[in-house]
Amino acid sequence: MSASNPDRGQWSSKLTFVLAAAGSAIGLGNIWRFPYVTAENGGGAFVLIYLAVVILLGFPVMLLELSLGRFSQKNPVGAIRAVRRRTPWVIVGFLGVFTGVAILSYYTVVAGWTVGYLVKSIGFHLRTADFGTFIADAPVQLGYFAFFLIATVGVVAGGVRDGIERMTRILMPVLLVLMLLLIARSLTLDGAMAGLRFYLIPDFSKITSHTLIYAIGQGFFSLSLGMGAMITYGSYLSKRENLVSSAAWVCSFDTLIAFLAGLIIFPALGGAPAKGGPTLVFVVLIDIFNNMPLGHWAAILFFFLLAIAALTSTVSLLEVATAYLVDERNMSRRKAVWLVGGATALLGIPSALSQGAVGFLSRLIPKGDGHMGFLDIMDFLFGNISLTLGALLLCLFGVYVWKMRHAVAEVVQGCEGFRSWWQLWRLALMILAPLAIGTMIVYILVTGETLG
Ligand code: PHE
């Protein structure tokens, strides 16, 4: 509790909270991951399934995380212990803490690309062909990775967090406007219509066995769910806030930004993409910048904004493990942050070297006509599977251990009207989420089909 530990804090206002939660949700997941995952999973049909996932699973799980966090005023491990002292369910909390560190380790690598390309665009060196060389350059990759990790550690340790979040209040609208301009440019390129068709017109024959796995994974990843980030953020909330409207805002913003990112990338691709992969979006964006008036300035602004958006996400990833060490292990905030940062650095090195710098790390598993490297595998395991599993366990914990009446009592504080809606919430947590996620897990276990 804030009273017992001076290293805990509370949001100064609802706005700061919504900004922080939206800052966590909006990031590379929307602009880098959503378009390339959509590209690899059939386009329009995937988008439709994704939207259903956000509404039917994402929103209810977000409400659960926020309410559990506010109820317990704790990190994910402490939150579970606050409901029941000794219980094997704490595993879910630990899974979240570890998943946060694992995602942070490779997410920071990609965030480093945005800084690298910011530097390149400032120096007028924006060439599509260079991207492959850039990400295969070991010292450069390690350098940007370290830079971004240190920036994240600095923000979480240094208490300038609030400042960054307030800054995003101005920066995110700028990002939105810039994205609209990029959409306008992209839509006027040759072949834009074919690309749009791929993105917006569902072709259900394109749905593969992986579609559901990736749609659910992408939903939780993009909304920062399944590993306790929203539990931790909710724990800093006051009882007066309306959790329902906060969750609705964050889900809508996040989905809007992802959708717009697709409107930039797909028209520029001019049809079904030949090859997806984590580099897709960067290559396409650089192409667009090179083909637009004042593209150089647009690139500087865009990569800057994207780096800030990534920073508000990495901060939330680091925050979960930090809050755990501060709350449960009585560590000082500063020490906790550096410890987690150090572990993340070690775990992230193979990802940083897996885009060509080190051959075997870059080609661990064959996939389609290419390969999956260390970064892709980390992203699949932690960014998809682990978050999804975490969300499922959390739903079961909420329904059967914490119990709906306690959860509802928490949500009702600040939102009286929720009393007439809670049955729908229960339906989502008790039936929909376990059914969808359970089917997915059984499918993976039975077919043995996972990556590739
Ligand atoms: N939601 C973030 C994004 O879309 C990534 C993230 C995942 C952050 C999980 C926190 C927890 O970029």
Tab-separated table of C-alpha atoms and ligand atoms in Angstrom:
chain	number	residue	atom	x	y	z
A	1	MET	CA	0.000	0.000	0.000
A	2	SER	CA	1.106	3.499	-0.569
A	3	ALA	CA	1.121	4.123	3.161
A	4	SER	CA	3.534	1.309	3.949
A	5	ASN	CA	5.928	1.754	1.093
A	6	PRO	CA	7.099	5.191	0.044
A	7	ASP	CA	8.313	3.799	-3.271
A	8	ARG	CA	4.743	3.205	-4.364
A	9	GLY	CA	2.805	6.082	-5.822
A	10	GLN	CA	-0.631	7.052	-7.015
A	11	TRP	CA	-1.761	8.696	-10.206
A	12	SER	CA	-2.279	12.399	-9.766
A	13	SER	CA	-5.441	12.322	-11.826
A	14	LYS	CA	-7.568	10.185	-14.046
A	15	LEU	CA	-6.029	11.802	-17.083
A	16	THR	CA	-2.533	10.755	-16.077
A	17	PHE	CA	-3.759	7.227	-15.624
A	18	VAL	CA	-5.532	6.990	-18.954
A	19	LEU	CA	-2.475	8.476	-20.606
A	20	ALA	CA	-0.194	5.979	-18.947
A	21	ALA	CA	-2.422	3.025	-19.776
A	22	ALA	CA	-2.906	4.206	-23.348
A	23	GLY	CA	0.833	4.866	-23.500
A	24	SER	CA	1.461	1.288	-22.485
A	25	ALA	CA	-1.011	-0.082	-25.002
A	26	ILE	CA	-0.065	2.090	-27.961
A	27	GLY	CA	3.368	1.274	-29.226
A	28	LEU	CA	5.215	-0.913	-31.647
A	29	GLY	CA	2.425	-3.448	-31.265
A	30	ASN	CA	0.127	-1.172	-33.230
A	31	ILE	CA	2.444	0.207	-35.844
A	32	TRP	CA	5.061	-2.472	-36.303
A	33	ARG	CA	3.388	-5.719	-35.229
A	34	PHE	CA	-0.254	-5.353	-36.258
A	35	PRO	CA	0.393	-4.739	-39.975
A	36	TYR	CA	2.946	-7.496	-40.348
A	37	VAL	CA	0.917	-10.045	-38.428
A	38	THR	CA	-2.118	-9.085	-40.519
A	39	ALA	CA	-0.040	-9.473	-43.664
A	40	GLU	CA	1.031	-12.963	-42.661
A	41	ASN	CA	-2.425	-14.092	-41.622
A	42	GLY	CA	-4.634	-13.360	-44.556
A	43	GLY	CA	-5.485	-9.641	-44.437
A	44	GLY	CA	-9.135	-8.607	-44.139
A	45	ALA	CA	-10.412	-11.753	-42.483
A	46	PHE	CA	-7.735	-11.433	-39.844
A	47	VAL	CA	-8.691	-7.811	-39.189
A	48	LEU	CA	-12.289	-8.849	-38.598
A	49	ILE	CA	-11.318	-11.608	-36.189
A	50	TYR	CA	-8.957	-9.223	-34.465
A	51	LEU	CA	-11.755	-6.718	-33.864
A	52	ALA	CA	-13.910	-9.454	-32.382
A	53	VAL	CA	-11.023	-10.432	-30.107
A	54	VAL	CA	-10.614	-6.862	-28.831
A	55	ILE	CA	-14.301	-6.492	-28.023
A	56	LEU	CA	-15.084	-9.962	-26.703
A	57	LEU	CA	-11.830	-10.826	-24.952
A	58	GLY	CA	-9.626	-7.742	-24.722
A	59	PHE	CA	-12.064	-5.366	-23.086
A	60	PRO	CA	-13.332	-7.834	-20.442
A	61	VAL	CA	-9.803	-8.945	-19.540
A	62	MET	CA	-8.647	-5.348	-19.294
A	63	LEU	CA	-11.498	-4.582	-16.919
A	64	LEU	CA	-10.538	-7.602	-14.843
A	65	GLU	CA	-6.881	-6.563	-14.652
A	66	LEU	CA	-7.701	-2.985	-13.740
A	67	SER	CA	-10.186	-3.982	-11.063
A	68	LEU	CA	-7.882	-6.605	-9.548
A	69	GLY	CA	-5.074	-4.062	-9.510
A	70	ARG	CA	-7.138	-1.366	-7.873
A	71	PHE	CA	-8.631	-3.785	-5.386
A	72	SER	CA	-5.262	-5.111	-4.231
A	73	GLN	CA	-3.110	-2.015	-4.817
A	74	LYS	CA	-0.391	-4.451	-5.803
A	75	ASN	CA	1.758	-5.921	-8.569
A	76	PRO	CA	0.432	-9.149	-10.178
A	77	VAL	CA	2.017	-11.491	-7.623
A	78	GLY	CA	0.870	-9.368	-4.682
A	79	ALA	CA	-2.586	-8.958	-6.223
A	80	ILE	CA	-3.123	-12.704	-6.236
A	81	ARG	CA	-1.812	-13.009	-2.706
A	82	ALA	CA	-4.141	-10.216	-1.635
A	83	VAL	CA	-7.091	-12.329	-2.749
A	84	ARG	CA	-5.815	-15.557	-1.206
A	85	ARG	CA	-2.718	-15.752	0.943
A	86	ARG	CA	-1.284	-19.135	0.078
A	87	THR	CA	-2.293	-20.394	-3.308
A	88	PRO	CA	-0.693	-22.008	-6.322
A	89	TRP	CA	-2.338	-19.269	-8.393
A	90	VAL	CA	0.611	-16.974	-7.651
A	91	ILE	CA	2.196	-18.811	-10.550
A	92	VAL	CA	0.068	-16.586	-12.783
A	93	GLY	CA	1.677	-13.541	-11.197
A	94	PHE	CA	5.176	-14.897	-11.646
A	95	LEU	CA	4.409	-15.859	-15.225
A	96	GLY	CA	3.401	-12.244	-15.800
A	97	VAL	CA	6.538	-10.850	-14.214
A	98	PHE	CA	8.739	-13.101	-16.312
A	99	THR	CA	6.764	-12.533	-19.512
A	100	GLY	CA	7.158	-8.789	-19.056
A	101	VAL	CA	10.926	-9.100	-18.907
A	102	ALA	CA	10.979	-11.481	-21.874
A	103	ILE	CA	8.876	-9.175	-24.043
A	104	LEU	CA	10.915	-6.187	-22.951
A	105	SER	CA	14.094	-7.949	-24.076
A	106	TYR	CA	13.169	-8.134	-27.755
A	107	TYR	CA	10.763	-5.206	-27.863
A	108	THR	CA	13.670	-2.967	-26.945
A	109	VAL	CA	15.592	-4.289	-29.943
A	110	VAL	CA	12.836	-3.197	-32.321
A	111	ALA	CA	12.497	0.084	-30.437
A	112	GLY	CA	16.212	0.523	-31.128
A	113	TRP	CA	15.452	0.323	-34.873
A	114	THR	CA	13.167	3.335	-34.540
A	115	VAL	CA	15.968	5.326	-32.929
A	116	GLY	CA	18.430	4.118	-35.546
A	117	TYR	CA	16.117	5.247	-38.293
A	118	LEU	CA	15.506	8.524	-36.545
A	119	VAL	CA	19.251	9.117	-36.607
A	120	LYS	CA	19.471	8.013	-40.235
A	121	SER	CA	16.667	10.307	-41.301
A	122	ILE	CA	18.253	13.233	-39.511
A	123	GLY	CA	21.424	12.523	-41.453
A	124	PHE	CA	19.539	12.152	-44.787
A	125	HIS	CA	20.449	8.480	-45.063
A	126	LEU	CA	17.085	6.945	-45.566
A	127	ARG	CA	17.375	4.106	-48.039
A	128	THR	CA	15.157	1.056	-48.141
A	129	ALA	CA	17.937	-1.216	-49.276
A	130	ASP	CA	19.977	-0.291	-46.235
A	131	PHE	CA	17.542	-1.690	-43.747
A	132	GLY	CA	18.802	-5.257	-44.054
A	133	THR	CA	22.399	-4.111	-43.569
A	134	PHE	CA	21.397	-1.961	-40.615
A	135	ILE	CA	19.725	-4.734	-38.649
A	136	ALA	CA	22.494	-7.208	-39.456
A	137	ASP	CA	25.211	-4.949	-38.063
A	138	ALA	CA	26.069	-6.386	-34.653
A	139	PRO	CA	27.722	-3.376	-32.953
A	140	VAL	CA	25.049	-1.007	-34.257
A	141	GLN	CA	22.236	-3.286	-33.090
A	142	LEU	CA	23.736	-3.813	-29.669
A	143	GLY	CA	24.342	-0.092	-29.379
A	144	TYR	CA	20.769	0.974	-30.116
A	145	PHE	CA	19.411	-1.841	-27.979
A	146	ALA	CA	21.542	-0.705	-25.037
A	147	PHE	CA	20.579	2.906	-25.639
A	148	PHE	CA	16.876	2.176	-25.538
A	149	LEU	CA	17.131	-0.094	-22.529
A	150	ILE	CA	19.085	2.516	-20.587
A	151	ALA	CA	16.528	5.164	-21.544
A	152	THR	CA	13.749	2.917	-20.222
A	153	VAL	CA	15.614	2.158	-17.007
A	154	GLY	CA	16.345	5.858	-16.598
A	155	VAL	CA	12.691	6.810	-16.930
A	156	VAL	CA	11.433	4.134	-14.537
A	157	ALA	CA	14.167	4.806	-11.979
A	158	GLY	CA	14.364	8.533	-12.328
A	159	GLY	CA	10.776	9.478	-11.670
A	160	VAL	CA	10.517	11.541	-14.860
A	161	ARG	CA	7.782	9.165	-15.817
A	162	ASP	CA	4.981	11.572	-15.181
A	163	GLY	CA	6.653	14.097	-17.435
A	164	ILE	CA	6.933	11.606	-20.265
A	165	GLU	CA	3.308	10.651	-19.904
A	166	ARG	CA	2.195	14.251	-19.985
A	167	MET	CA	4.335	14.817	-23.027
A	168	THR	CA	2.559	11.977	-24.818
A	169	ARG	CA	-0.656	13.882	-24.336
A	170	ILE	CA	0.624	16.363	-26.881
A	171	LEU	CA	2.653	13.929	-28.945
A	172	MET	CA	-0.005	11.303	-29.576
A	173	PRO	CA	-2.348	13.707	-31.374
A	174	VAL	CA	0.628	14.763	-33.500
A	175	LEU	CA	1.269	11.110	-34.294
A	176	LEU	CA	-2.360	10.726	-35.276
A	177	VAL	CA	-2.222	13.678	-37.683
A	178	LEU	CA	1.021	12.467	-39.175
A	179	MET	CA	-0.460	9.030	-39.696
A	180	LEU	CA	-3.395	10.585	-41.537
A	181	LEU	CA	-0.953	12.356	-43.851
A	182	LEU	CA	0.895	9.115	-44.479
A	183	ILE	CA	-2.389	7.394	-45.249
A	184	ALA	CA	-3.176	10.094	-47.794
A	185	ARG	CA	0.198	9.543	-49.463
A	186	SER	CA	-0.087	5.802	-49.365
A	187	LEU	CA	-3.592	5.783	-50.838
A	188	THR	CA	-2.441	7.759	-53.850
A	189	LEU	CA	0.348	5.329	-54.757
A	190	ASP	CA	-0.017	2.902	-57.666
A	191	GLY	CA	-1.707	-0.293	-56.688
A	192	ALA	CA	-3.203	1.224	-53.566
A	193	MET	CA	-6.595	-0.281	-54.301
A	194	ALA	CA	-5.312	-3.829	-54.505
A	195	GLY	CA	-3.590	-3.341	-51.178
A	196	LEU	CA	-6.714	-1.897	-49.605
A	197	ARG	CA	-8.748	-4.788	-50.858
A	198	PHE	CA	-6.385	-7.240	-49.239
A	199	TYR	CA	-6.603	-5.313	-45.970
A	200	LEU	CA	-10.299	-4.567	-45.816
A	201	ILE	CA	-12.199	-7.209	-47.732
A	202	PRO	CA	-12.271	-10.432	-45.756
A	203	ASP	CA	-11.414	-13.511	-47.722
A	204	PHE	CA	-12.156	-16.335	-45.373
A	205	SER	CA	-10.381	-18.866	-47.529
A	206	LYS	CA	-7.163	-17.175	-46.444
A	207	ILE	CA	-7.729	-18.118	-42.840
A	208	THR	CA	-5.199	-20.652	-41.731
A	209	SER	CA	-4.879	-22.731	-38.630
A	210	HIS	CA	-2.777	-19.979	-37.137
A	211	THR	CA	-5.203	-17.142	-37.583
A	212	LEU	CA	-6.945	-17.473	-34.233
A	213	ILE	CA	-3.685	-17.926	-32.331
A	214	TYR	CA	-2.224	-14.823	-33.836
A	215	ALA	CA	-5.402	-12.763	-33.527
A	216	ILE	CA	-5.777	-13.526	-29.839
A	217	GLY	CA	-2.072	-13.061	-29.221
A	218	GLN	CA	-2.028	-9.775	-31.094
A	219	GLY	CA	-5.080	-8.544	-29.186
A	220	PHE	CA	-3.513	-9.180	-25.792
A	221	PHE	CA	-0.123	-7.923	-26.901
A	222	SER	CA	-1.475	-4.701	-28.311
A	223	LEU	CA	-3.654	-3.998	-25.282
A	224	SER	CA	-0.821	-4.899	-22.859
A	225	LEU	CA	-2.866	-7.690	-21.310
A	226	GLY	CA	-2.067	-11.089	-19.894
A	227	MET	CA	1.091	-10.234	-17.977
A	228	GLY	CA	-0.140	-7.863	-15.336
A	229	ALA	CA	0.789	-4.480	-16.774
A	230	MET	CA	-2.805	-3.346	-16.340
A	231	ILE	CA	-2.982	-4.904	-12.868
A	232	THR	CA	0.052	-2.875	-11.929
A	233	TYR	CA	-1.278	0.310	-13.527
A	234	GLY	CA	-4.706	-0.247	-11.983
A	235	SER	CA	-3.048	-0.524	-8.591
A	236	TYR	CA	-2.146	3.144	-8.732
A	237	LEU	CA	-5.776	4.151	-9.348
A	238	SER	CA	-8.129	5.750	-6.873
A	239	LYS	CA	-11.538	4.329	-6.040
A	240	ARG	CA	-13.317	7.233	-7.640
A	241	GLU	CA	-12.224	6.416	-11.169
A	242	ASN	CA	-14.550	4.772	-13.613
A	243	LEU	CA	-12.760	1.595	-14.676
A	244	VAL	CA	-15.277	0.754	-17.378
A	245	SER	CA	-14.849	3.975	-19.290
A	246	SER	CA	-11.066	3.911	-18.784
A	247	ALA	CA	-10.857	0.428	-20.267
A	248	ALA	CA	-13.158	1.387	-23.123
A	249	TRP	CA	-11.030	4.429	-23.967
A	250	VAL	CA	-7.799	2.532	-23.965
A	251	CYS	CA	-9.211	-0.283	-26.115
A	252	SER	CA	-10.676	2.136	-28.651
A	253	PHE	CA	-7.586	4.316	-28.979
A	254	ASP	CA	-5.338	1.368	-29.308
A	255	THR	CA	-7.448	-0.274	-31.976
A	256	LEU	CA	-7.804	2.951	-33.912
A	257	ILE	CA	-4.048	3.451	-34.106
A	258	ALA	CA	-3.466	-0.135	-35.226
A	259	PHE	CA	-6.152	0.149	-37.864
A	260	LEU	CA	-4.646	3.368	-39.214
A	261	ALA	CA	-1.202	1.779	-39.333
A	262	GLY	CA	-2.670	-0.849	-41.640
A	263	LEU	CA	-4.111	1.883	-43.842
A	264	ILE	CA	-0.578	3.214	-44.280
A	265	ILE	CA	1.159	-0.085	-44.956
A	266	PHE	CA	-1.241	-2.076	-47.140
A	267	PRO	CA	-1.971	0.426	-49.915
A	268	ALA	CA	1.784	0.895	-50.262
A	269	LEU	CA	2.242	-2.858	-50.620
A	270	GLY	CA	-0.193	-2.933	-53.510
A	271	GLY	CA	-1.726	-6.329	-52.877
A	272	ALA	CA	-1.014	-9.381	-50.826
A	273	PRO	CA	2.507	-8.996	-49.477
A	274	ALA	CA	5.074	-11.373	-50.896
A	275	LYS	CA	6.892	-11.623	-47.618
A	276	GLY	CA	5.977	-10.503	-44.124
A	277	GLY	CA	8.315	-10.671	-41.210
A	278	PRO	CA	9.295	-8.184	-38.580
A	279	THR	CA	11.125	-5.958	-41.042
A	280	LEU	CA	8.156	-5.470	-43.380
A	281	VAL	CA	6.783	-2.304	-41.868
A	282	PHE	CA	10.105	-0.503	-41.664
A	283	VAL	CA	10.938	-1.219	-45.277
A	284	VAL	CA	7.517	-0.084	-46.490
A	285	LEU	CA	7.563	3.086	-44.401
A	286	ILE	CA	10.957	4.114	-45.657
A	287	ASP	CA	9.675	3.644	-49.187
A	288	ILE	CA	6.726	5.911	-48.489
A	289	PHE	CA	8.914	8.612	-46.979
A	290	ASN	CA	11.185	8.495	-50.002
A	291	ASN	CA	8.177	9.009	-52.219
A	292	MET	CA	6.547	11.990	-50.625
A	293	PRO	CA	7.129	15.713	-50.541
A	294	LEU	CA	8.934	16.725	-47.352
A	295	GLY	CA	9.306	12.990	-46.724
A	296	HIS	CA	12.571	13.622	-44.981
A	297	TRP	CA	10.916	15.767	-42.326
A	298	ALA	CA	7.984	13.423	-42.068
A	299	ALA	CA	10.429	10.587	-41.406
A	300	ILE	CA	12.218	12.472	-38.635
A	301	LEU	CA	8.939	13.328	-36.956
A	302	PHE	CA	7.505	9.858	-37.421
A	303	PHE	CA	10.455	7.909	-36.059
A	304	PHE	CA	10.687	10.308	-33.138
A	305	LEU	CA	7.032	9.817	-32.259
A	306	LEU	CA	7.286	6.083	-32.702
A	307	ALA	CA	10.291	5.962	-30.387
A	308	ILE	CA	8.321	7.856	-27.717
A	309	ALA	CA	5.323	5.575	-28.182
A	310	ALA	CA	7.658	2.603	-27.773
A	311	LEU	CA	9.188	4.158	-24.668
A	312	THR	CA	5.854	4.490	-22.887
A	313	SER	CA	5.344	0.777	-23.610
A	314	THR	CA	8.801	-0.392	-22.504
A	315	VAL	CA	8.319	1.606	-19.310
A	316	SER	CA	5.182	-0.398	-18.533
A	317	LEU	CA	6.935	-3.668	-19.335
A	318	LEU	CA	9.730	-2.843	-16.920
A	319	GLU	CA	7.301	-1.559	-14.312
A	320	VAL	CA	5.706	-4.948	-13.645
A	321	ALA	CA	8.878	-6.715	-12.475
A	322	THR	CA	9.979	-3.560	-10.674
A	323	ALA	CA	6.707	-3.258	-8.756
A	324	TYR	CA	7.028	-6.926	-7.822
A	325	LEU	CA	10.506	-6.455	-6.358
A	326	VAL	CA	9.523	-3.240	-4.576
A	327	ASP	CA	6.275	-4.619	-3.110
A	328	GLU	CA	7.131	-8.213	-2.392
A	329	ARG	CA	10.851	-8.148	-1.815
A	330	ASN	CA	11.109	-4.747	-0.203
A	331	MET	CA	13.782	-3.682	-2.606
A	332	SER	CA	14.412	-0.020	-3.283
A	333	ARG	CA	12.967	1.141	-6.552
A	334	ARG	CA	16.311	2.120	-7.967
A	335	LYS	CA	17.943	-1.203	-7.194
A	336	ALA	CA	14.966	-3.150	-8.552
A	337	VAL	CA	15.006	-1.251	-11.822
A	338	TRP	CA	18.699	-1.803	-12.414
A	339	LEU	CA	18.461	-5.461	-11.532
A	340	VAL	CA	15.618	-6.101	-13.969
A	341	GLY	CA	17.329	-3.927	-16.558
A	342	GLY	CA	20.484	-6.036	-16.269
A	343	ALA	CA	18.587	-9.289	-16.697
A	344	THR	CA	16.775	-7.850	-19.693
A	345	ALA	CA	20.072	-6.820	-21.274
A	346	LEU	CA	21.373	-10.391	-21.141
A	347	LEU	CA	18.167	-11.878	-22.441
A	348	GLY	CA	17.938	-9.336	-25.251
A	349	ILE	CA	21.389	-9.814	-26.764
A	350	PRO	CA	20.483	-12.893	-28.827
A	351	SER	CA	17.440	-11.044	-30.189
A	352	ALA	CA	19.546	-8.062	-31.137
A	353	LEU	CA	21.860	-10.361	-33.078
A	354	SER	CA	19.135	-12.393	-34.737
A	355	GLN	CA	18.373	-10.312	-37.803
A	356	GLY	CA	21.420	-11.365	-39.749
A	357	ALA	CA	24.293	-10.442	-37.432
A	358	VAL	CA	24.733	-14.003	-36.207
A	359	GLY	CA	23.726	-16.643	-38.743
A	360	PHE	CA	22.384	-19.398	-36.554
A	361	LEU	CA	20.416	-17.043	-34.293
A	362	SER	CA	18.771	-15.630	-37.392
A	363	ARG	CA	17.720	-18.977	-38.845
A	364	LEU	CA	16.598	-21.167	-35.994
A	365	ILE	CA	13.392	-22.567	-37.489
A	366	PRO	CA	12.305	-22.689	-41.140
A	367	LYS	CA	9.107	-20.782	-41.836
A	368	GLY	CA	7.434	-20.467	-45.220
A	369	ASP	CA	10.200	-19.586	-47.617
A	370	GLY	CA	12.260	-17.919	-44.904
A	371	HIS	CA	13.273	-18.528	-41.335
A	372	MET	CA	12.374	-17.573	-37.829
A	373	GLY	CA	15.164	-16.123	-35.792
A	374	PHE	CA	15.543	-15.728	-32.055
A	375	LEU	CA	13.531	-12.513	-31.963
A	376	ASP	CA	10.610	-14.012	-33.875
A	377	ILE	CA	10.555	-17.042	-31.625
A	378	MET	CA	10.629	-14.922	-28.469
A	379	ASP	CA	7.788	-12.871	-29.907
A	380	PHE	CA	5.744	-15.963	-30.661
A	381	LEU	CA	6.362	-17.631	-27.311
A	382	PHE	CA	6.023	-14.616	-25.050
A	383	GLY	CA	4.139	-12.075	-27.136
A	384	ASN	CA	1.504	-14.641	-28.187
A	385	ILE	CA	1.430	-17.832	-26.167
A	386	SER	CA	2.472	-16.648	-22.760
A	387	LEU	CA	0.174	-13.603	-22.763
A	388	THR	CA	-2.720	-15.724	-23.943
A	389	LEU	CA	-2.120	-18.366	-21.316
A	390	GLY	CA	-1.707	-15.651	-18.691
A	391	ALA	CA	-5.018	-14.088	-19.674
A	392	LEU	CA	-6.802	-17.439	-19.533
A	393	LEU	CA	-5.470	-18.235	-16.067
A	394	LEU	CA	-6.351	-14.749	-14.916
A	395	CYS	CA	-9.944	-15.160	-16.098
A	396	LEU	CA	-10.243	-18.455	-14.235
A	397	PHE	CA	-8.680	-16.897	-11.168
A	398	GLY	CA	-11.081	-13.973	-11.340
A	399	VAL	CA	-14.177	-16.103	-11.769
A	400	TYR	CA	-13.415	-19.016	-9.439
A	401	VAL	CA	-11.059	-17.702	-6.793
A	402	TRP	CA	-11.616	-13.964	-6.485
A	403	LYS	CA	-15.283	-14.497	-7.440
A	404	MET	CA	-17.421	-12.294	-9.619
A	405	ARG	CA	-19.234	-10.605	-6.781
A	406	HIS	CA	-15.970	-9.176	-5.442
A	407	ALA	CA	-14.804	-8.164	-8.885
A	408	VAL	CA	-18.124	-6.515	-9.640
A	409	ALA	CA	-18.114	-4.716	-6.287
A	410	GLU	CA	-14.750	-3.233	-7.244
A	411	VAL	CA	-15.876	-2.085	-10.686
A	412	VAL	CA	-19.104	-0.608	-9.359
A	413	GLN	CA	-17.087	1.877	-7.305
A	414	GLY	CA	-16.851	4.732	-9.759
A	415	CYS	CA	-19.374	3.187	-12.159
A	416	GLU	CA	-22.759	2.462	-10.585
A	417	GLY	CA	-24.303	1.676	-13.947
A	418	PHE	CA	-22.167	-1.429	-14.232
A	419	ARG	CA	-24.612	-3.297	-12.008
A	420	SER	CA	-26.866	-3.939	-14.992
A	421	TRP	CA	-24.011	-5.149	-17.224
A	422	TRP	CA	-21.982	-7.441	-15.110
A	423	GLN	CA	-23.603	-10.648	-16.407
A	424	LEU	CA	-22.138	-9.953	-19.824
A	425	TRP	CA	-18.767	-9.512	-18.224
A	426	ARG	CA	-19.109	-12.857	-16.486
A	427	LEU	CA	-20.104	-14.466	-19.766
A	428	ALA	CA	-16.922	-13.187	-21.382
A	429	LEU	CA	-14.604	-14.215	-18.552
A	430	MET	CA	-16.219	-17.518	-17.698
A	431	ILE	CA	-17.237	-18.819	-21.118
A	432	LEU	CA	-15.890	-16.891	-24.085
A	433	ALA	CA	-12.272	-16.439	-23.071
A	434	PRO	CA	-11.727	-19.968	-21.740
A	435	LEU	CA	-13.480	-21.411	-24.782
A	436	ALA	CA	-11.495	-19.451	-27.355
A	437	ILE	CA	-8.159	-19.807	-25.625
A	438	GLY	CA	-8.780	-23.395	-24.576
A	439	THR	CA	-9.610	-24.392	-28.165
A	440	MET	CA	-6.418	-22.783	-29.289
A	441	ILE	CA	-4.302	-24.587	-26.713
A	442	VAL	CA	-5.899	-27.961	-27.391
A	443	TYR	CA	-5.328	-27.384	-31.073
A	444	ILE	CA	-1.653	-26.681	-30.558
A	445	LEU	CA	-1.235	-29.690	-28.297
A	446	VAL	CA	-3.088	-32.056	-30.582
A	447	THR	CA	-1.541	-31.029	-33.876
A	448	GLY	CA	1.840	-30.185	-32.429
A	449	GLU	CA	1.677	-27.282	-34.821
A	450	THR	CA	3.123	-24.136	-33.389
A	451	LEU	CA	5.505	-21.910	-35.256
A	452	GLY	CA	6.231	-21.864	-38.928
B	1	PHE	N1	0.999	-3.000	-25.886
B	1	PHE	C1	2.353	-2.674	-26.252
B	1	PHE	C2	2.352	-2.350	-27.730
B	1	PHE	O1	1.391	-2.572	-28.407
B	1	PHE	C3	3.328	-3.758	-25.900
B	1	PHE	C4	3.130	-4.317	-24.534
B	1	PHE	C5	2.745	-5.643	-24.364
B	1	PHE	C6	3.311	-3.510	-23.410
B	1	PHE	C7	2.520	-6.162	-23.110
B	1	PHE	C8	3.094	-4.027	-22.145
B	1	PHE	C9	2.688	-5.345	-22.001
B	1	PHE	O2	3.332	-1.896	-28.245
